[in-house]
Coordinates of C-alpha atoms (C1' of nucleotides) in Angstrom, one line a residue:
Chain A
M23 CA 28.3 -4.9 -4.2
R24 CA 25.9 -7.5 -5.7
Q25 CA 27.6 -6.9 -9.0
R26 CA 31.0 -7.5 -7.7
L27 CA 29.9 -10.7 -5.9
A28 CA 28.2 -11.9 -9.1
E29 CA 31.5 -11.4 -10.9
I30 CA 33.3 -13.4 -8.2
I31 CA 30.9 -16.3 -8.5
L32 CA 31.0 -16.1 -12.3
N33 CA 34.8 -16.3 -12.2
S34 CA 34.6 -19.3 -10.1
L35 CA 32.1 -21.0 -12.5
N36 CA 34.3 -20.2 -15.4
D37 CA 37.2 -21.8 -13.5
L38 CA 35.1 -24.9 -12.9
K39 CA 34.5 -25.1 -16.6
K40 CA 38.2 -25.0 -17.4
K41 CA 38.8 -27.7 -14.8
G42 CA 36.0 -29.8 -16.4
V43 CA 33.8 -30.0 -13.4
I44 CA 31.0 -28.5 -15.4
P45 CA 30.6 -28.8 -19.2
E46 CA 32.1 -26.0 -21.2
K47 CA 29.0 -25.2 -23.2
V48 CA 26.7 -24.7 -20.2
E49 CA 25.1 -21.3 -20.3
I50 CA 25.3 -19.6 -16.9
P51 CA 22.0 -17.8 -15.9
P52 CA 22.2 -14.3 -14.3
I53 CA 23.4 -14.6 -10.8
H54 CA 20.9 -13.0 -8.4
F55 CA 21.5 -12.1 -4.8
E56 CA 18.9 -11.6 -2.1
I57 CA 18.9 -10.8 1.6
P58 CA 18.2 -13.8 3.8
K59 CA 15.6 -13.2 6.4
D60 CA 17.7 -14.7 9.1
R61 CA 20.8 -12.8 9.8
K62 CA 22.6 -16.0 10.8
L63 CA 22.4 -16.9 7.1
G64 CA 24.6 -14.0 6.1
D65 CA 24.2 -10.7 4.4
L66 CA 23.5 -11.8 0.9
A67 CA 22.7 -15.2 -0.6
T68 CA 22.4 -16.6 -4.0
N69 CA 20.5 -19.6 -5.3
I70 CA 22.7 -20.1 -8.4
A71 CA 23.6 -23.6 -7.5
F72 CA 20.0 -24.6 -7.6
L73 CA 19.5 -23.1 -11.0
L74 CA 22.6 -24.9 -12.4
A75 CA 22.1 -28.2 -10.7
S76 CA 19.7 -29.7 -13.1
I77 CA 21.6 -28.5 -16.1
V78 CA 25.0 -29.9 -15.0
K79 CA 23.4 -32.9 -13.3
M80 CA 25.0 -32.4 -9.9
P81 CA 23.3 -32.1 -6.5
P82 CA 23.0 -28.4 -5.7
K83 CA 24.8 -28.7 -2.5
K84 CA 27.9 -30.3 -4.1
L85 CA 27.9 -27.7 -6.9
A86 CA 27.7 -24.9 -4.4
E87 CA 30.6 -26.3 -2.5
E88 CA 32.6 -26.6 -5.7
I89 CA 31.8 -22.9 -6.5
V90 CA 32.9 -21.8 -3.0
H91 CA 36.1 -23.8 -3.0
N92 CA 37.0 -22.1 -6.2
I93 CA 36.6 -18.6 -4.9
F94 CA 39.8 -16.8 -4.4
L95 CA 38.8 -14.5 -1.6
S96 CA 40.7 -11.3 -1.2
H97 CA 37.9 -8.8 -0.9
E98 CA 38.4 -6.5 2.0
D99 CA 34.6 -6.2 2.7
I100 CA 33.8 -9.9 2.8
E101 CA 34.2 -11.9 5.9
Q102 CA 33.4 -15.3 4.5
V103 CA 31.4 -17.2 1.9
E104 CA 29.8 -20.5 2.9
V105 CA 27.4 -23.1 1.7
A106 CA 24.2 -23.6 3.7
G107 CA 21.0 -25.5 3.5
N108 CA 20.7 -27.6 0.4
G109 CA 22.9 -25.4 -1.7
F110 CA 22.6 -21.7 -0.9
I111 CA 25.7 -19.7 -1.1
N112 CA 25.8 -17.2 1.8
V113 CA 28.1 -14.2 1.9
F114 CA 29.0 -12.5 5.2
F115 CA 30.3 -8.9 5.2
K116 CA 32.8 -7.5 7.7
P117 CA 31.5 -4.8 10.1
L118 CA 33.8 -2.5 8.3
Y119 CA 31.7 -2.8 5.2
W120 CA 28.6 -1.7 7.1
Q121 CA 30.5 1.1 8.8
K122 CA 31.5 2.5 5.5
I123 CA 27.9 2.3 4.3
L124 CA 26.7 4.3 7.2
V125 CA 29.1 7.1 6.4
Q126 CA 28.1 7.0 2.8
I127 CA 24.4 7.4 3.7
R128 CA 25.1 10.3 6.0
E129 CA 27.5 12.1 3.7
N130 CA 25.3 11.8 0.7
F131 CA 21.9 11.9 2.5
A132 CA 20.0 14.0 0.0
S133 CA 20.9 11.8 -3.0
F134 CA 20.5 8.7 -1.0
C135 CA 16.8 9.7 -0.4
S136 CA 16.2 10.8 -4.0
P137 CA 17.1 8.0 -6.3
E138 CA 16.5 9.4 -9.7
I139 CA 14.7 6.5 -11.4
G140 CA 12.0 8.8 -12.6
K141 CA 14.1 11.6 -13.7
G142 CA 12.8 13.5 -16.7
K143 CA 9.5 11.5 -16.7
R144 CA 6.1 12.9 -16.1
V145 CA 3.4 11.1 -14.3
N146 CA -0.2 11.9 -13.7
V147 CA -2.0 10.5 -10.6
E148 CA -5.7 11.0 -10.6
F149 CA -7.5 10.1 -7.4
V150 CA -10.5 10.8 -5.2
S151 CA -12.5 12.4 -8.0
A152 CA -15.7 12.1 -5.9
N153 CA -18.8 13.7 -7.3
P154 CA -19.5 17.0 -5.7
T155 CA -22.9 15.7 -4.4
G156 CA -21.8 15.3 -0.8
P157 CA -18.9 15.5 1.6
L158 CA -16.0 13.0 1.4
H159 CA -16.5 9.9 3.5
V160 CA -14.0 7.4 5.0
G161 CA -13.8 5.4 1.8
H162 CA -12.8 8.5 -0.2
G163 CA -10.3 9.2 2.6
R164 CA -8.5 5.9 2.0
C165 CA -8.2 6.6 -1.8
A166 CA -7.1 10.1 -1.0
V167 CA -4.3 9.2 1.4
I168 CA -3.0 6.3 -0.7
G169 CA -3.0 8.4 -3.8
D170 CA -1.4 11.3 -2.1
A171 CA 1.3 9.2 -0.5
L172 CA 2.0 7.4 -3.8
A173 CA 2.3 10.8 -5.5
R174 CA 4.8 11.9 -2.9
I175 CA 6.8 8.8 -3.2
L176 CA 7.0 9.1 -7.0
Q177 CA 8.1 12.7 -6.6
K178 CA 10.8 11.6 -4.2
V179 CA 12.2 9.1 -6.7
G180 CA 12.5 11.8 -9.4
Y181 CA 9.2 11.8 -11.3
E182 CA 7.5 15.1 -12.2
V183 CA 4.1 14.4 -10.6
T184 CA 0.8 16.0 -11.4
K185 CA -2.0 15.3 -8.8
E186 CA -5.3 15.5 -10.5
Y187 CA -9.0 15.5 -9.3
Y188 CA -11.6 14.9 -11.9
I189 CA -14.8 16.7 -11.0
N190 CA -18.0 15.0 -12.2
D191 CA -19.9 18.3 -12.3
A192 CA -22.1 17.4 -15.2
G193 CA -24.9 14.9 -15.8
R194 CA -27.9 13.5 -14.2
Q195 CA -26.6 13.2 -10.6
M196 CA -25.9 16.9 -10.6
E197 CA -29.4 17.6 -11.7
I198 CA -30.7 15.5 -8.9
L199 CA -28.5 17.4 -6.5
G200 CA -30.0 20.7 -7.7
K201 CA -33.5 19.3 -7.4
S202 CA -32.8 18.1 -3.9
V203 CA -31.7 21.6 -2.9
F204 CA -34.8 23.2 -4.5
I205 CA -37.1 20.9 -2.6
R206 CA -35.4 21.7 0.7
Y207 CA -35.6 25.3 -0.2
K208 CA -39.3 25.1 -0.8
Q209 CA -39.8 23.1 2.4
A210 CA -37.8 25.6 4.4
L211 CA -40.1 28.3 3.1
G212 CA -43.1 26.4 4.4
Q213 CA -44.2 24.5 1.3
E214 CA -45.4 20.9 2.0
I215 CA -43.8 18.8 -0.7
L216 CA -42.5 15.3 -0.6
F217 CA -38.8 14.7 -1.1
I218 CA -37.9 12.8 -4.2
E219 CA -36.8 9.2 -3.6
E220 CA -33.5 9.5 -5.6
G221 CA -32.7 12.8 -3.9
Y222 CA -29.7 13.5 -1.6
Q223 CA -31.0 13.3 1.9
G224 CA -28.0 14.7 3.9
D225 CA -28.4 17.7 6.2
Y226 CA -25.8 19.5 4.2
I227 CA -28.5 19.9 1.5
V228 CA -30.7 21.7 4.0
D229 CA -27.8 23.9 5.0
I230 CA -27.3 25.0 1.4
A231 CA -31.0 25.7 0.9
E232 CA -31.0 27.8 4.0
L233 CA -27.9 29.7 2.9
I234 CA -29.7 30.6 -0.3
I235 CA -32.7 31.8 1.7
I236 CA -30.5 34.0 3.8
E237 CA -29.0 35.6 0.7
K238 CA -31.9 35.8 -1.6
G239 CA -35.0 35.1 0.4
D240 CA -38.0 33.5 -1.5
L241 CA -36.9 34.9 -4.8
Y242 CA -37.0 31.5 -6.5
L243 CA -40.1 30.1 -4.8
S244 CA -42.5 30.7 -7.6
L245 CA -40.1 29.9 -10.5
S246 CA -40.1 26.6 -12.5
D247 CA -37.7 23.8 -12.1
E248 CA -36.1 24.5 -15.5
K249 CA -35.1 28.0 -14.3
V250 CA -34.0 27.3 -10.8
V251 CA -32.5 23.8 -10.8
P252 CA -29.4 24.7 -13.0
L253 CA -28.7 27.6 -10.7
F254 CA -29.1 25.6 -7.5
T255 CA -27.0 22.8 -9.0
K256 CA -24.2 25.2 -9.5
I257 CA -24.5 26.8 -6.0
A258 CA -24.7 23.4 -4.4
A259 CA -21.8 21.9 -6.4
D260 CA -19.6 24.9 -5.7
S261 CA -20.3 24.8 -2.0
I262 CA -19.8 21.1 -1.7
L263 CA -16.6 21.2 -3.7
E264 CA -15.4 24.0 -1.5
Q265 CA -16.0 21.7 1.5
I266 CA -14.2 18.8 -0.3
K267 CA -11.2 21.0 -0.9
K268 CA -11.1 22.0 2.7
D269 CA -11.4 18.4 3.9
L270 CA -8.6 17.4 1.6
E271 CA -6.4 20.3 2.8
K272 CA -7.0 19.2 6.3
T273 CA -5.8 15.8 5.4
R274 CA -2.7 17.5 3.9
I275 CA -3.6 16.8 0.3
K276 CA -3.2 19.3 -2.4
F277 CA -4.1 18.8 -6.0
D278 CA -2.4 20.5 -8.9
I279 CA -5.3 20.2 -11.3
W280 CA -9.0 20.3 -10.7
Y281 CA -10.4 19.0 -13.9
S282 CA -14.0 19.8 -14.7
E283 CA -16.2 17.4 -16.6
K284 CA -18.5 20.3 -17.5
K285 CA -15.6 22.0 -19.3
L286 CA -15.3 19.0 -21.5
Y287 CA -18.9 19.7 -22.7
E288 CA -18.4 23.4 -23.0
T289 CA -15.3 23.0 -25.2
N290 CA -17.0 20.4 -27.3
A291 CA -14.3 17.9 -26.4
V292 CA -16.9 15.2 -25.7
E293 CA -18.6 15.7 -29.0
Q294 CA -15.3 15.8 -30.9
T295 CA -14.1 12.6 -29.2
I296 CA -17.3 10.8 -30.2
Q297 CA -17.1 12.0 -33.7
L298 CA -13.5 10.8 -33.9
L299 CA -14.5 7.4 -32.5
Q300 CA -17.4 7.2 -35.0
K301 CA -15.0 7.8 -37.8
K302 CA -12.8 5.1 -36.6
E303 CA -15.8 2.8 -36.3
W304 CA -15.5 2.3 -32.6
I305 CA -18.9 3.9 -32.0
Y306 CA -22.1 2.7 -33.8
E307 CA -25.8 3.5 -33.6
K308 CA -28.4 1.0 -32.4
A309 CA -31.9 1.7 -31.2
D310 CA -31.4 5.4 -31.3
A311 CA -28.4 5.3 -29.0
L312 CA -24.7 5.4 -29.6
W313 CA -22.6 2.5 -28.5
M314 CA -19.0 2.0 -27.9
K315 CA -17.5 -1.4 -29.0
T316 CA -16.1 -2.3 -25.6
T317 CA -16.6 -6.0 -26.4
A318 CA -13.5 -5.6 -28.6
V319 CA -11.4 -5.3 -25.5
G320 CA -13.1 -8.1 -23.6
D321 CA -16.0 -6.3 -22.0
E322 CA -19.1 -8.5 -21.7
K323 CA -21.2 -6.1 -23.7
D324 CA -21.0 -2.8 -25.6
R325 CA -21.6 0.3 -23.6
V326 CA -23.9 3.2 -24.3
V327 CA -22.2 6.6 -24.9
I328 CA -25.2 8.7 -25.9
R329 CA -28.7 7.6 -24.7
S330 CA -31.6 7.4 -27.1
S331 CA -32.8 10.6 -25.4
G332 CA -29.8 12.3 -26.7
E333 CA -28.2 12.6 -23.2
P334 CA -24.6 11.5 -22.9
T335 CA -23.7 9.0 -20.2
Y336 CA -20.8 9.5 -17.9
Y337 CA -18.8 7.2 -20.1
A338 CA -19.0 9.8 -22.9
S339 CA -17.1 12.4 -20.9
D340 CA -14.7 9.8 -19.4
L341 CA -13.7 8.9 -23.0
A342 CA -13.0 12.5 -23.7
Y343 CA -11.2 13.0 -20.4
H344 CA -8.9 10.1 -20.9
K345 CA -8.2 11.1 -24.4
D346 CA -7.2 14.5 -23.1
K347 CA -5.0 12.9 -20.4
F348 CA -3.1 10.9 -23.0
E349 CA -2.7 13.9 -25.2
R350 CA -1.1 15.7 -22.4
K351 CA 1.8 13.4 -23.0
Y352 CA 2.5 11.9 -19.6
D353 CA 4.9 9.0 -19.4
R354 CA 2.6 7.4 -17.0
I355 CA -1.0 7.8 -16.1
I356 CA -2.3 6.4 -12.8
D357 CA -6.0 6.2 -12.1
I358 CA -6.9 5.3 -8.5
W359 CA -10.5 4.1 -8.1
G360 CA -12.6 2.5 -5.5
A361 CA -12.9 -1.2 -6.2
D362 CA -16.6 -0.9 -7.0
H363 CA -15.6 0.7 -10.3
H364 CA -13.7 -2.3 -11.5
G365 CA -16.3 -3.0 -14.2
Y366 CA -15.1 0.2 -15.7
I367 CA -11.6 -0.9 -16.5
D368 CA -12.4 -2.4 -19.9
R369 CA -14.3 0.7 -20.8
I370 CA -11.3 2.9 -20.2
R371 CA -9.0 0.4 -21.8
A372 CA -11.1 0.6 -24.9
I373 CA -10.2 4.2 -25.5
T374 CA -6.5 3.5 -25.4
R375 CA -7.0 0.8 -28.0
A376 CA -9.4 2.8 -30.2
L377 CA -7.1 5.8 -30.4
D378 CA -3.8 4.0 -30.5
F379 CA -2.5 5.2 -27.1
D380 CA 0.2 3.2 -25.4
E381 CA -1.8 1.0 -23.2
D382 CA 1.1 0.2 -20.9
K383 CA 1.3 3.8 -19.8
L384 CA -2.1 3.5 -18.1
S385 CA -2.3 1.9 -14.7
I386 CA -5.6 1.5 -12.9
L387 CA -5.3 0.9 -9.1
L388 CA -8.4 -0.5 -7.4
V389 CA -8.4 0.5 -3.8
Q390 CA -10.6 -2.0 -1.9
L391 CA -13.7 -0.7 -0.2
V392 CA -13.8 0.4 3.4
R393 CA -16.3 -1.4 5.4
L394 CA -17.5 0.9 8.1
L395 CA -18.4 -0.7 11.4
H396 CA -20.1 0.5 14.5
G397 CA -18.8 -2.1 16.9
K398 CA -20.1 -5.2 15.2
K399 CA -22.8 -3.6 13.2
Q400 CA -22.0 -2.7 9.6
V401 CA -22.9 0.8 8.5
N402 CA -24.0 1.3 5.0
M403 CA -22.1 4.0 3.2
S404 CA -24.4 5.8 0.8
T405 CA -23.9 9.4 -0.2
R406 CA -27.5 9.7 -1.3
K407 CA -29.0 8.4 1.9
A408 CA -26.3 10.2 3.9
T409 CA -25.5 7.2 6.1
F410 CA -21.8 7.7 5.6
T411 CA -19.3 9.0 8.1
P412 CA -17.6 12.1 6.8
L413 CA -13.9 12.0 6.5
N414 CA -13.8 15.3 8.2
E415 CA -15.2 13.8 11.3
V416 CA -12.7 11.0 11.4
I417 CA -9.8 13.3 10.9
E418 CA -11.0 15.5 13.7
E419 CA -11.5 12.6 16.0
V420 CA -8.2 10.7 15.5
G421 CA -6.0 13.4 14.1
V422 CA -4.4 13.6 10.6
D423 CA -1.2 11.7 11.5
A424 CA -3.1 8.7 12.9
A425 CA -5.6 8.7 10.1
R426 CA -3.0 8.9 7.3
F427 CA -0.8 6.3 8.9
F428 CA -3.8 4.0 9.5
F429 CA -4.8 4.1 5.8
L430 CA -1.2 3.5 4.8
L431 CA -0.9 0.5 7.0
R432 CA -2.2 -2.1 4.6
R433 CA -2.0 -3.0 1.0
Y434 CA -4.4 -1.0 -1.1
D435 CA -6.1 -4.1 -2.4
S436 CA -6.9 -5.6 1.0
H437 CA -10.4 -5.0 2.3
L438 CA -10.4 -2.6 5.2
D439 CA -12.7 -2.6 8.2
F440 CA -13.0 0.7 9.9
D441 CA -14.5 0.5 13.3
L442 CA -15.7 3.9 14.4
D443 CA -16.2 2.8 18.0
L444 CA -12.6 1.8 18.1
A445 CA -11.4 4.8 16.1
K446 CA -10.1 6.6 19.2
K447 CA -8.7 3.6 20.9
Q448 CA -7.1 2.6 17.6
S449 CA -5.6 6.0 17.4
S450 CA -3.9 5.6 20.8
E451 CA -2.7 2.2 19.7
N452 CA -1.7 3.4 16.2
P453 CA 1.8 2.5 15.3
V454 CA 2.3 6.0 14.1
Y455 CA 3.1 7.0 17.7
Y456 CA 5.5 4.2 18.0
T457 CA 7.3 5.5 15.0
Q458 CA 7.2 9.1 15.9
Y459 CA 8.3 8.2 19.4
A460 CA 11.5 6.8 18.1
H461 CA 12.2 10.1 16.4
A462 CA 11.3 12.1 19.5
R463 CA 13.5 9.9 21.6
I464 CA 16.5 10.6 19.4
C465 CA 15.8 14.3 19.6
S466 CA 15.7 14.0 23.3
I467 CA 19.2 12.5 23.2
Y468 CA 20.4 15.6 21.4
R469 CA 18.8 17.7 24.0
E470 CA 20.5 15.8 26.7
L471 CA 23.8 16.3 25.1
E472 CA 23.2 20.0 24.9
K473 CA 22.2 20.1 28.5
K474 CA 25.4 18.5 29.6
S475 CA 27.3 20.7 27.2
L476 CA 29.6 17.9 26.2
T477 CA 32.0 18.3 23.4
L478 CA 32.4 15.0 21.5
P479 CA 35.3 13.9 19.5
P480 CA 34.8 13.2 15.8
P481 CA 32.9 10.0 15.4
D482 CA 34.9 6.8 14.9
T483 CA 32.5 4.4 13.2
S484 CA 34.7 1.4 13.8
L485 CA 33.3 1.5 17.3
L486 CA 30.0 0.4 16.0
Q487 CA 30.4 -3.3 16.2
S488 CA 27.5 -4.7 18.2
I489 CA 24.9 -6.9 16.5
E490 CA 22.3 -4.3 17.2
E491 CA 24.3 -1.5 15.6
I492 CA 25.1 -3.5 12.5
E493 CA 21.4 -4.5 12.2
I494 CA 20.4 -0.9 12.3
I495 CA 22.9 0.1 9.6
K496 CA 21.6 -2.8 7.4
K497 CA 18.1 -1.5 7.8
L498 CA 19.1 2.0 7.1
S499 CA 20.8 0.9 3.9
L500 CA 17.6 -0.5 2.6
F501 CA 15.7 2.8 2.7
Q502 CA 16.5 3.8 -0.9
Q503 CA 15.5 0.4 -2.2
V504 CA 12.2 0.5 -0.3
L505 CA 11.4 3.9 -1.8
I506 CA 12.1 2.5 -5.3
E507 CA 10.1 -0.6 -4.7
A508 CA 7.2 1.4 -3.3
A509 CA 7.3 3.6 -6.4
E510 CA 7.5 0.8 -8.9
T511 CA 4.8 -1.3 -7.3
F512 CA 2.6 1.7 -6.4
E513 CA 2.5 0.4 -2.9
P514 CA 3.0 3.1 -0.3
H515 CA 2.4 0.7 2.6
R516 CA 5.9 -0.7 2.0
L517 CA 7.4 2.5 3.3
T518 CA 5.1 2.5 6.3
F519 CA 6.2 -0.9 7.3
Y520 CA 9.8 -0.1 6.8
L521 CA 9.5 2.9 9.1
I522 CA 7.9 0.8 11.8
E523 CA 10.6 -1.8 11.5
T524 CA 13.3 0.9 11.7
A525 CA 11.7 2.3 14.8
T526 CA 11.6 -1.2 16.3
L527 CA 15.3 -1.7 15.8
F528 CA 16.0 1.7 17.4
H529 CA 13.8 1.1 20.4
K530 CA 15.5 -2.2 21.1
Y531 CA 18.9 -0.6 20.7
Y532 CA 17.9 2.3 23.0
N533 CA 16.9 -0.1 25.7
L534 CA 20.1 -2.1 25.5
H535 CA 22.8 0.6 24.9
R536 CA 23.2 4.1 26.3
V537 CA 24.1 6.5 23.6
I538 CA 25.6 9.2 25.9
S539 CA 28.0 7.7 28.4
E540 CA 31.3 8.5 30.0
D541 CA 33.1 7.0 27.1
L542 CA 33.0 10.0 24.7
N543 CA 34.4 8.1 21.8
V544 CA 31.6 5.6 22.0
S545 CA 29.1 8.3 22.6
S546 CA 30.2 10.1 19.5
A547 CA 30.0 7.0 17.3
R548 CA 26.6 6.0 18.7
L549 CA 25.2 9.5 18.2
Y550 CA 26.4 9.4 14.6
L551 CA 24.4 6.2 14.1
V552 CA 21.3 7.4 15.9
G553 CA 21.5 10.7 14.0
V554 CA 21.1 8.8 10.7
V555 CA 18.2 6.9 12.1
K556 CA 16.6 10.2 12.9
M557 CA 17.2 11.5 9.5
I558 CA 15.7 8.5 7.8
L559 CA 12.6 8.5 10.1
A560 CA 12.0 12.2 9.5
E561 CA 12.4 11.7 5.8
G562 CA 10.1 8.7 5.6
L563 CA 7.4 10.3 7.7
Q564 CA 7.6 13.4 5.7
I565 CA 7.2 11.5 2.5
L566 CA 4.0 9.9 3.9
G567 CA 2.7 13.3 4.9
I568 CA 3.1 12.7 8.6
T569 CA 4.8 15.0 11.1
N570 CA 8.0 14.1 12.9
P571 CA 7.7 15.6 16.4
E572 CA 10.8 16.4 18.4
K573 CA 8.9 16.0 21.7
M574 CA 6.0 13.8 22.6
Chain B
rG28 C1' -24.8 -17.4 -14.0
rC29 C1' -20.4 -14.5 -15.4
rG30 C1' -16.3 -11.0 -14.0
rC31 C1' -12.8 -8.6 -10.3
rC32 C1' -10.7 -8.6 -5.3
rU33 C1' -9.8 -11.3 -0.8
rG34 C1' -9.0 -15.9 2.5
rU35 C1' -2.1 -16.4 6.7
rA36 C1' -2.1 -16.9 15.0
rG37 C1' -8.3 -15.6 19.0
rC38 C1' -8.4 -10.2 16.3
rU39 C1' -6.0 -6.6 12.7
rC40 C1' -2.4 -7.4 9.1
rA41 C1' 3.0 -8.1 6.8
rG42 C1' 5.5 -11.7 4.0
rU43 C1' 11.9 -9.0 0.1
rU44 C1' 8.0 -10.7 -6.7
rG45 C1' 9.4 -18.9 -6.3
rG46 C1' 13.8 -19.7 -1.4
rA47 C1' 16.2 -21.9 4.0
rU48 C1' 12.8 -23.1 10.7
rA49 C1' 6.0 -18.6 7.8
rG50 C1' 6.6 -13.0 10.9
rA51 C1' 4.7 -8.2 13.5
rG52 C1' 1.0 -5.5 16.4
rC53 C1' -3.3 -6.1 19.6
rA54 C1' -5.5 -9.4 23.1
rA55 C1' -3.5 -13.4 27.3
rC56 C1' 0.4 -14.7 30.8
rG57 C1' 5.3 -13.5 33.3
rG58 C1' 9.4 -9.9 33.9
rA59 C1' 12.4 -4.7 33.3
rC60 C1' 11.7 2.5 35.1
rU61 C1' 17.0 6.4 41.2
rU62 C1' 19.3 6.0 33.9
rC63 C1' 19.3 9.7 26.9
rU64 C1' 11.1 10.0 27.4
rA65 C1' 8.1 2.9 30.0
rA66 C1' 3.8 6.0 23.9
rU67 C1' 9.5 1.6 25.3
rC68 C1' 12.0 -3.2 26.0
rC69 C1' 12.6 -8.7 27.3
rG70 C1' 10.3 -13.5 27.7
rU71 C1' 6.1 -17.4 27.3
rA72 C1' 2.1 -19.1 24.5
rG73 C1' -0.5 -19.1 20.0
rG74 C1' -0.3 -22.0 12.6
rU75 C1' -2.9 -28.1 8.3
rC76 C1' -0.9 -20.2 5.1
rA77 C1' -9.5 -21.8 3.4
rC78 C1' -9.6 -27.0 1.0
rA79 C1' -7.9 -30.5 -3.0
rG80 C1' -4.8 -31.5 -7.0
rG81 C1' -0.7 -29.8 -10.3
rU82 C1' 4.1 -27.4 -12.0
rU83 C1' 10.0 -28.3 -9.6
rC84 C1' 15.5 -29.0 -6.4
rG85 C1' 11.9 -25.8 -3.4
rA86 C1' 5.0 -23.1 -3.2
rA87 C1' 1.7 -18.8 1.5
rU88 C1' 3.5 -16.9 -3.3
rC89 C1' 2.6 -19.7 -10.1
rC90 C1' -1.6 -23.0 -12.7
rU91 C1' -6.5 -25.7 -12.3
rG92 C1' -10.8 -26.9 -9.5
rU93 C1' -13.9 -26.5 -4.9
rC94 C1' -15.7 -23.7 -0.7
rA95 C1' -16.4 -18.9 1.9
rG96 C1' -16.8 -13.4 2.2
rG97 C1' -16.9 -8.5 -0.4
rC98 C1' -17.8 -5.8 -4.9
rG99 C1' -19.6 -5.4 -9.8
rU100 C1' -22.6 -7.2 -13.7
rA101 C1' -28.1 -0.4 -16.3
rC102 C1' -29.6 3.9 -22.1
rC103 C1' -27.2 4.7 -12.7
rA104 C1' -22.8 7.0 -11.0

RNA sequence: GCGCCUGUAGCUCAGUUGGAUAGAGCAACGGACUUCUAAUCCGUAGGUCACAGGUUCGAAUCCUGUCAGGCGUACCA
């Protein structure tokens, strides 16, 4: 439609050239249409007169009028074209146009919901990737839900999506985890030793220690750290990871790949990556340590890859990991991190530069931190000190639907306050119910129809003429575009807001017009419309991983 | 100090990628249930888009500076 309109305007402009109103040599910029926010301003509007005004030295309004006067209007879908404001050209469609759109959406619903912009392209979304040193907290939950919803959206628009979790199951933090368990083990068996300051203090560590006692008793009590800690590390990591998987499953999140950092060491991938980078002179030696030249990509200093002690840093395995991800030949790689990792961006960018990977394929999304509140008091969220609130607890308290919807209710780069004291109240005020309610209400209309056992005539969409009905169709027609935009900008919240707005239009309509009435023809047409609303709501909620109840 | 993010109604947030008179929800006030579900709807009130410049036909949106908040700035993760 936009294309055809652009042609009409272009024809008019060419005509004006012939008439000498505008100079022949003027180059006409692409004619762009947008949807005005006020419906009184028409269905589509273009600013072309503004763009041309300065070039042809005419007031925009005058130019717009010339353009409109020159339009030979014979298009069956267009009601009128008018000039408004200082020179906008507004186009109004006939109801017939929208009625046809409605039928198109319904008849081709599956393809309408699955624009194939990503067809044949593979994308990897890596998110959460929390260390298996403790349960997931609310902050992880936000990343988890956003990443998952984004993956679902990308899938919907045709991409082949891989959801990946990178498990940091190697390195110093894991050793501390093992030590923490060992100390709790000893303490539980009656030894009086102090807990280490950097240790993990959560109760779950005690639980793991007690489980070991139940299974093996005091078998390890007299053994040395070197012998026990690696074993305890593994037991703890496995157990915690198990819990993480359960929590994610409860949040309706399933990963395709669980990628182990430890494997990168076992297969020598880290070593090989470092050797390769050394050969390419991106890694050099200084003060007994190996350094990566991250300053070459704008970092403020070079970063250590191998410590002088010979121990690799996490950066070492991250290099190998991203090298591997690139070598798996995705068309797009998306990393979703907590915003506190932003200093890491340059470091990861360095590898794409060093190994000649296409930098544009990598997108790093920083999800802003969740600030946890107890009423007015801020709660510090530390895994080590165990002062966090587990995601698990929140999900149980407010439910998966409300929790997911809540996290998808704002842009990922906005800071989020999560007030635990209000969590329950928030859940009852959560717009998720408003949206689901619209769906349930429509289902209820169908039930009513069945109860009355009415047989309706085939729908005649030309009966859908009211402002509210046309407004709803307009909104429905945007669904595909919203999906595409959410996918292209990596912003799932756009879909959330769209669904709320659609629900709003429906609720208003519902209060104003009865769907099922004595006039069977009208009833049939309205049911047809409302049926599409239901389909769109169900589809949208499903994409966000939220249920669409038929009764509430 | 430097870097990243944020600053929009009392509160929580949107804002169609630079468009027309800046919008929702919550909270406040006033209305609508013998009706397909009132978890809804209608109305009133609420604003110097942090501040100051700049770019142009046009700025909440882009640029510069200032202020405020958050985060980062390790041979921690």
